[in-house]
């Protein structure tokens, strides 16, 4: 099973992707996690990524695409994977198509966690208050949602027209949403 998971920032994609990867026995490939690991280790890639992610912007496609191409070619991603946070732009969709073609693979489904953006903004503001995350000012939080709406939401129509889109209500506790995902997956 080869899947993508999409949804606005704060919808719980990462949490769902980790447990879903276990259930399908595949690799969990999170571009956000790879960037954060590089930021922590202060690599060149990390320094580039930090500039963009601190501002709530996307890292340029050339950087992100090369990183994902390497990751998808690794052994643990050959049979099954869940991509979390990639693709996020129409250009990245084209690149992913080319990468999967080259590997002789294709996607089986694209899960969209559906959550109202304004509800997410309120949730993220509360989290920023309690955790004191420096990058989580209201402006940045709102900007991230806008970037998602402008750059990433159009991908839902692309995957919808390919018959791959699986919309799942993302409001509820973690187990409840996981059960909804399992029930909606292609067999
Ligand atoms: P995430 O944890 O998925 O929200 O990612 C954290 C940050 O990493 C994002 O705000 C972006 O700056 C960057 N990022 C993650 N995935 C991508 C992507 N596919 N394209 C561009 N930037 C990305």
PDB file of C-alpha atoms and ligand atoms in Angstrom:
ATOM      1  CA  UNK A   1       0.000   0.000   0.000  1.00  0.00           C
ATOM      2  CA  UNK A   2       1.413   3.383  -1.023  1.00  0.00           C
ATOM      3  CA  UNK A   3      -0.340   6.373   0.447  1.00  0.00           C
ATOM      4  CA  UNK A   4      -0.190  10.107   1.015  1.00  0.00           C
ATOM      5  CA  UNK A   5      -1.747  11.910   3.930  1.00  0.00           C
ATOM      6  CA  UNK A   6      -2.808  15.539   3.562  1.00  0.00           C
ATOM      7  CA  UNK A   7      -4.550  18.115   5.696  1.00  0.00           C
ATOM      8  CA  UNK A   8      -4.004  21.627   7.039  1.00  0.00           C
ATOM      9  CA  UNK A   9      -1.232  22.313   9.587  1.00  0.00           C
ATOM     10  CA  UNK A  10      -2.293  21.075  13.012  1.00  0.00           C
ATOM     11  CA  UNK A  11      -4.868  18.564  11.724  1.00  0.00           C
ATOM     12  CA  UNK A  12      -2.979  15.643  13.293  1.00  0.00           C
ATOM     13  CA  UNK A  13      -1.400  14.273  10.102  1.00  0.00           C
ATOM     14  CA  UNK A  14       1.884  13.299  11.749  1.00  0.00           C
ATOM     15  CA  UNK A  15       0.261  11.333  14.575  1.00  0.00           C
ATOM     16  CA  UNK A  16      -2.013   9.462  12.187  1.00  0.00           C
ATOM     17  CA  UNK A  17       0.809   8.827   9.715  1.00  0.00           C
ATOM     18  CA  UNK A  18       3.059   7.196  12.348  1.00  0.00           C
ATOM     19  CA  UNK A  19       0.435   4.665  13.443  1.00  0.00           C
ATOM     20  CA  UNK A  20      -0.809   4.067   9.903  1.00  0.00           C
ATOM     21  CA  UNK A  21       2.735   3.266   8.739  1.00  0.00           C
ATOM     22  CA  UNK A  22       2.856   0.532  11.387  1.00  0.00           C
ATOM     23  CA  UNK A  23      -0.507  -0.868  10.351  1.00  0.00           C
ATOM     24  CA  UNK A  24       0.426  -1.048   6.654  1.00  0.00           C
ATOM     25  CA  UNK A  25       3.981  -2.224   7.453  1.00  0.00           C
ATOM     26  CA  UNK A  26       5.618   0.567   5.474  1.00  0.00           C
ATOM     27  CA  UNK A  27       7.952   3.522   5.837  1.00  0.00           C
ATOM     28  CA  UNK A  28       6.710   6.764   7.365  1.00  0.00           C
ATOM     29  CA  UNK A  29       8.233   9.514   5.241  1.00  0.00           C
ATOM     30  CA  UNK A  30       7.719  12.946   6.782  1.00  0.00           C
ATOM     31  CA  UNK A  31       9.516  15.807   5.038  1.00  0.00           C
ATOM     32  CA  UNK A  32       8.884  17.986   8.130  1.00  0.00           C
ATOM     33  CA  UNK A  33      10.631  15.381  10.358  1.00  0.00           C
ATOM     34  CA  UNK A  34      13.588  15.104   7.955  1.00  0.00           C
ATOM     35  CA  UNK A  35      13.943  18.897   7.920  1.00  0.00           C
ATOM     36  CA  UNK A  36      13.708  19.078  11.731  1.00  0.00           C
ATOM     37  CA  UNK A  37      16.403  16.397  12.135  1.00  0.00           C
ATOM     38  CA  UNK A  38      18.666  18.379   9.794  1.00  0.00           C
ATOM     39  CA  UNK A  39      17.927  21.614  11.662  1.00  0.00           C
ATOM     40  CA  UNK A  40      18.889  19.950  14.936  1.00  0.00           C
ATOM     41  CA  UNK A  41      22.149  18.639  13.461  1.00  0.00           C
ATOM     42  CA  UNK A  42      22.825  22.051  11.882  1.00  0.00           C
ATOM     43  CA  UNK A  43      23.520  20.559   8.435  1.00  0.00           C
ATOM     44  CA  UNK A  44      23.545  22.812   5.359  1.00  0.00           C
ATOM     45  CA  UNK A  45      20.110  21.421   4.422  1.00  0.00           C
ATOM     46  CA  UNK A  46      18.943  22.203   7.956  1.00  0.00           C
ATOM     47  CA  UNK A  47      20.148  25.796   7.783  1.00  0.00           C
ATOM     48  CA  UNK A  48      18.264  26.340   4.517  1.00  0.00           C
ATOM     49  CA  UNK A  49      15.118  24.647   5.838  1.00  0.00           C
ATOM     50  CA  UNK A  50      15.101  26.645   9.058  1.00  0.00           C
ATOM     51  CA  UNK A  51      15.017  29.994   7.263  1.00  0.00           C
ATOM     52  CA  UNK A  52      11.840  28.992   5.463  1.00  0.00           C
ATOM     53  CA  UNK A  53      10.018  27.023   8.144  1.00  0.00           C
ATOM     54  CA  UNK A  54      10.532  29.738  10.798  1.00  0.00           C
ATOM     55  CA  UNK A  55       8.682  32.130   8.476  1.00  0.00           C
ATOM     56  CA  UNK A  56       5.891  29.600   7.803  1.00  0.00           C
ATOM     57  CA  UNK A  57       7.062  29.297   4.165  1.00  0.00           C
ATOM     58  CA  UNK A  58       7.723  26.186   2.119  1.00  0.00           C
ATOM     59  CA  UNK A  59      11.300  25.099   1.493  1.00  0.00           C
ATOM     60  CA  UNK A  60      12.109  25.451  -2.260  1.00  0.00           C
ATOM     61  CA  UNK A  61      11.087  22.493  -4.418  1.00  0.00           C
ATOM     62  CA  UNK A  62      14.636  21.728  -5.674  1.00  0.00           C
ATOM     63  CA  UNK A  63      15.746  21.067  -2.110  1.00  0.00           C
ATOM     64  CA  UNK A  64      12.687  19.091  -1.059  1.00  0.00           C
ATOM     65  CA  UNK A  65      12.346  17.012  -4.234  1.00  0.00           C
ATOM     66  CA  UNK A  66      15.934  15.739  -4.140  1.00  0.00           C
ATOM     67  CA  UNK A  67      15.537  14.739  -0.508  1.00  0.00           C
ATOM     68  CA  UNK A  68      12.324  12.785  -1.164  1.00  0.00           C
ATOM     69  CA  UNK A  69      13.781  11.061  -4.221  1.00  0.00           C
ATOM     70  CA  UNK A  70      16.617   9.670  -2.095  1.00  0.00           C
ATOM     71  CA  UNK A  71      14.266   8.582   0.651  1.00  0.00           C
ATOM     72  CA  UNK A  72      11.789   6.785  -1.636  1.00  0.00           C
ATOM     73  CA  UNK A  73      14.616   4.798  -3.224  1.00  0.00           C
ATOM     74  CA  UNK A  74      15.532   3.222   0.122  1.00  0.00           C
ATOM     75  CA  UNK A  75      14.641  -0.435   0.699  1.00  0.00           C
ATOM     76  CA  UNK A  76      12.050   0.071   3.432  1.00  0.00           C
ATOM     77  CA  UNK A  77       9.920   2.206   1.100  1.00  0.00           C
ATOM     78  CA  UNK A  78       9.795  -0.214  -1.833  1.00  0.00           C
ATOM     79  CA  UNK A  79       6.603  -2.096  -0.952  1.00  0.00           C
ATOM     80  CA  UNK A  80       4.689   0.306   1.248  1.00  0.00           C
ATOM     81  CA  UNK A  81       4.972   3.855   2.508  1.00  0.00           C
ATOM     82  CA  UNK A  82       3.000   6.786   3.768  1.00  0.00           C
ATOM     83  CA  UNK A  83       4.145  10.205   2.632  1.00  0.00           C
ATOM     84  CA  UNK A  84       3.381  12.870   5.230  1.00  0.00           C
ATOM     85  CA  UNK A  85       3.816  16.510   4.210  1.00  0.00           C
ATOM     86  CA  UNK A  86       4.850  15.799   0.614  1.00  0.00           C
ATOM     87  CA  UNK A  87       3.813  16.712  -2.049  1.00  0.00           C
ATOM     88  CA  UNK A  88       2.699  20.183  -1.022  1.00  0.00           C
ATOM     89  CA  UNK A  89       2.854  22.032  -4.355  1.00  0.00           C
ATOM     90  CA  UNK A  90       1.653  21.228  -7.866  1.00  0.00           C
ATOM     91  CA  UNK A  91       5.318  21.065  -8.961  1.00  0.00           C
ATOM     92  CA  UNK A  92       6.000  18.455  -6.288  1.00  0.00           C
ATOM     93  CA  UNK A  93       3.095  16.351  -7.593  1.00  0.00           C
ATOM     94  CA  UNK A  94       4.770  16.222 -11.023  1.00  0.00           C
ATOM     95  CA  UNK A  95       8.096  15.297  -9.455  1.00  0.00           C
ATOM     96  CA  UNK A  96       6.519  12.589  -7.319  1.00  0.00           C
ATOM     97  CA  UNK A  97       4.810  11.136 -10.413  1.00  0.00           C
ATOM     98  CA  UNK A  98       8.201  10.988 -12.154  1.00  0.00           C
ATOM     99  CA  UNK A  99       9.968   9.452  -9.135  1.00  0.00           C
ATOM    100  CA  UNK A 100       7.313   6.748  -8.736  1.00  0.00           C
ATOM    101  CA  UNK A 101       7.340   6.035 -12.484  1.00  0.00           C
ATOM    102  CA  UNK A 102      11.081   5.526 -12.365  1.00  0.00           C
ATOM    103  CA  UNK A 103      10.706   3.153  -9.408  1.00  0.00           C
ATOM    104  CA  UNK A 104       7.830   1.315 -11.151  1.00  0.00           C
ATOM    105  CA  UNK A 105       5.434   2.287  -8.337  1.00  0.00           C
ATOM    106  CA  UNK A 106       2.166   4.169  -8.084  1.00  0.00           C
ATOM    107  CA  UNK A 107      -0.037   5.634  -5.355  1.00  0.00           C
ATOM    108  CA  UNK A 108      -2.982   3.645  -4.017  1.00  0.00           C
ATOM    109  CA  UNK A 109      -4.702   6.482  -2.179  1.00  0.00           C
ATOM    110  CA  UNK A 110      -4.518  10.018  -0.828  1.00  0.00           C
ATOM    111  CA  UNK A 111      -6.052  10.561   2.600  1.00  0.00           C
ATOM    112  CA  UNK A 112      -7.321  14.050   3.388  1.00  0.00           C
ATOM    113  CA  UNK A 113      -7.927  14.837   7.063  1.00  0.00           C
ATOM    114  CA  UNK A 114     -10.763  17.335   6.926  1.00  0.00           C
ATOM    115  CA  UNK A 115     -10.699  19.919   9.730  1.00  0.00           C
ATOM    116  CA  UNK A 116     -11.989  23.502   9.760  1.00  0.00           C
ATOM    117  CA  UNK A 117      -8.961  25.866   9.437  1.00  0.00           C
ATOM    118  CA  UNK A 118     -10.312  28.422  11.941  1.00  0.00           C
ATOM    119  CA  UNK A 119     -10.714  25.674  14.549  1.00  0.00           C
ATOM    120  CA  UNK A 120      -7.093  24.693  13.916  1.00  0.00           C
ATOM    121  CA  UNK A 121      -5.845  28.268  14.288  1.00  0.00           C
ATOM    122  CA  UNK A 122      -7.517  28.483  17.709  1.00  0.00           C
ATOM    123  CA  UNK A 123      -6.041  25.096  18.719  1.00  0.00           C
ATOM    124  CA  UNK A 124      -2.535  26.078  17.544  1.00  0.00           C
ATOM    125  CA  UNK A 125      -2.698  29.433  19.346  1.00  0.00           C
ATOM    126  CA  UNK A 126      -3.527  27.644  22.578  1.00  0.00           C
ATOM    127  CA  UNK A 127      -0.652  25.190  22.029  1.00  0.00           C
ATOM    128  CA  UNK A 128       1.766  28.074  21.325  1.00  0.00           C
ATOM    129  CA  UNK A 129       0.713  29.732  24.583  1.00  0.00           C
ATOM    130  CA  UNK A 130       1.300  26.632  26.682  1.00  0.00           C
ATOM    131  CA  UNK A 131       4.483  25.377  24.986  1.00  0.00           C
ATOM    132  CA  UNK A 132       6.089  28.777  24.329  1.00  0.00           C
ATOM    133  CA  UNK A 133       7.204  27.767  20.811  1.00  0.00           C
ATOM    134  CA  UNK A 134       9.092  30.766  19.424  1.00  0.00           C
ATOM    135  CA  UNK A 135       7.985  30.122  15.843  1.00  0.00           C
ATOM    136  CA  UNK A 136       4.310  30.007  16.733  1.00  0.00           C
ATOM    137  CA  UNK A 137       3.231  33.647  16.676  1.00  0.00           C
ATOM    138  CA  UNK A 138      -0.330  34.280  15.537  1.00  0.00           C
ATOM    139  CA  UNK A 139       0.904  35.784  12.253  1.00  0.00           C
ATOM    140  CA  UNK A 140       3.010  32.732  11.440  1.00  0.00           C
ATOM    141  CA  UNK A 141       0.209  30.348  12.408  1.00  0.00           C
ATOM    142  CA  UNK A 142      -2.270  32.185  10.177  1.00  0.00           C
ATOM    143  CA  UNK A 143       0.292  32.432   7.382  1.00  0.00           C
ATOM    144  CA  UNK A 144       0.898  28.652   7.454  1.00  0.00           C
ATOM    145  CA  UNK A 145      -2.834  28.033   7.001  1.00  0.00           C
ATOM    146  CA  UNK A 146      -2.937  30.516   4.098  1.00  0.00           C
ATOM    147  CA  UNK A 147       0.044  28.882   2.421  1.00  0.00           C
ATOM    148  CA  UNK A 148      -1.717  25.519   2.763  1.00  0.00           C
ATOM    149  CA  UNK A 149      -4.933  26.894   1.276  1.00  0.00           C
ATOM    150  CA  UNK A 150      -3.159  28.598  -1.630  1.00  0.00           C
ATOM    151  CA  UNK A 151      -0.414  26.108  -2.473  1.00  0.00           C
ATOM    152  CA  UNK A 152      -1.490  22.707  -1.180  1.00  0.00           C
ATOM    153  CA  UNK A 153      -5.296  22.558  -1.162  1.00  0.00           C
ATOM    154  CA  UNK A 154      -5.330  22.628  -5.028  1.00  0.00           C
ATOM    155  CA  UNK A 155      -3.630  19.206  -4.955  1.00  0.00           C
ATOM    156  CA  UNK A 156      -6.821  17.705  -3.536  1.00  0.00           C
ATOM    157  CA  UNK A 157      -8.602  18.375  -6.847  1.00  0.00           C
ATOM    158  CA  UNK A 158      -5.712  16.822  -8.780  1.00  0.00           C
ATOM    159  CA  UNK A 159      -5.860  13.605  -6.764  1.00  0.00           C
ATOM    160  CA  UNK A 160      -9.667  13.727  -6.744  1.00  0.00           C
ATOM    161  CA  UNK A 161      -9.703  13.708 -10.539  1.00  0.00           C
ATOM    162  CA  UNK A 162      -7.470  10.627 -10.489  1.00  0.00           C
ATOM    163  CA  UNK A 163      -9.983   8.862  -8.233  1.00  0.00           C
ATOM    164  CA  UNK A 164      -7.450   8.603  -5.405  1.00  0.00           C
ATOM    165  CA  UNK A 165      -8.861  11.021  -2.815  1.00  0.00           C
ATOM    166  CA  UNK A 166     -10.144   9.553   0.464  1.00  0.00           C
ATOM    167  CA  UNK A 167     -11.708  12.238   2.684  1.00  0.00           C
ATOM    168  CA  UNK A 168     -11.794  11.475   6.394  1.00  0.00           C
ATOM    169  CA  UNK A 169     -13.317  13.621   9.145  1.00  0.00           C
ATOM    170  CA  UNK A 170     -10.286  14.666  11.217  1.00  0.00           C
ATOM    171  CA  UNK A 171     -12.237  15.963  14.226  1.00  0.00           C
ATOM    172  CA  UNK A 172     -12.227  13.607  17.194  1.00  0.00           C
ATOM    173  CA  UNK A 173      -9.763  11.689  19.328  1.00  0.00           C
ATOM    174  CA  UNK A 174      -6.750   9.955  17.781  1.00  0.00           C
ATOM    175  CA  UNK A 175      -8.210   6.407  17.888  1.00  0.00           C
ATOM    176  CA  UNK A 176     -11.523   7.514  16.474  1.00  0.00           C
ATOM    177  CA  UNK A 177      -9.810   9.173  13.482  1.00  0.00           C
ATOM    178  CA  UNK A 178      -7.526   6.109  12.999  1.00  0.00           C
ATOM    179  CA  UNK A 179     -10.580   3.839  12.789  1.00  0.00           C
ATOM    180  CA  UNK A 180     -12.153   6.130  10.222  1.00  0.00           C
ATOM    181  CA  UNK A 181      -8.974   6.000   8.146  1.00  0.00           C
ATOM    182  CA  UNK A 182      -8.790   2.187   8.289  1.00  0.00           C
ATOM    183  CA  UNK A 183     -12.441   1.880   7.303  1.00  0.00           C
ATOM    184  CA  UNK A 184     -11.902   4.166   4.291  1.00  0.00           C
ATOM    185  CA  UNK A 185      -8.687   2.608   2.901  1.00  0.00           C
ATOM    186  CA  UNK A 186      -8.779   0.727  -0.399  1.00  0.00           C
ATOM    187  CA  UNK A 187      -8.654  -3.048   0.134  1.00  0.00           C
TER     188      UNK A 187
HETATM  189  P1  LIG B   1       5.501  19.921   8.720  1.00  0.00           P
HETATM  190  O1  LIG B   1       5.997  19.345   9.999  1.00  0.00           O
HETATM  191  O2  LIG B   1       5.105  18.873   7.734  1.00  0.00           O
HETATM  192  O3  LIG B   1       4.434  20.943   8.927  1.00  0.00           O
HETATM  193  O4  LIG B   1       6.741  20.698   8.064  1.00  0.00           O
HETATM  194  C1  LIG B   1       7.437  21.720   8.740  1.00  0.00           C
HETATM  195  C2  LIG B   1       8.033  22.709   7.762  1.00  0.00           C
HETATM  196  O5  LIG B   1       8.938  22.032   6.867  1.00  0.00           O
HETATM  197  C3  LIG B   1       7.015  23.371   6.842  1.00  0.00           C
HETATM  198  O6  LIG B   1       6.427  24.512   7.422  1.00  0.00           O
HETATM  199  C4  LIG B   1       7.883  23.743   5.641  1.00  0.00           C
HETATM  200  O7  LIG B   1       8.656  24.894   5.891  1.00  0.00           O
HETATM  201  C5  LIG B   1       8.821  22.561   5.554  1.00  0.00           C
HETATM  202  N1  LIG B   1       8.279  21.509   4.659  1.00  0.00           N
HETATM  203  C6  LIG B   1       7.830  20.277   5.014  1.00  0.00           C
HETATM  204  N2  LIG B   1       7.427  19.586   3.940  1.00  0.00           N
HETATM  205  C7  LIG B   1       7.617  20.390   2.865  1.00  0.00           C
HETATM  206  C8  LIG B   1       7.378  20.272   1.465  1.00  0.00           C
HETATM  207  N3  LIG B   1       6.835  19.155   0.938  1.00  0.00           N
HETATM  208  N4  LIG B   1       7.704  21.307   0.677  1.00  0.00           N
HETATM  209  C9  LIG B   1       8.243  22.425   1.178  1.00  0.00           C
HETATM  210  N5  LIG B   1       8.473  22.635   2.479  1.00  0.00           N
HETATM  211  C10 LIG B   1       8.167  21.621   3.328  1.00  0.00           C
END
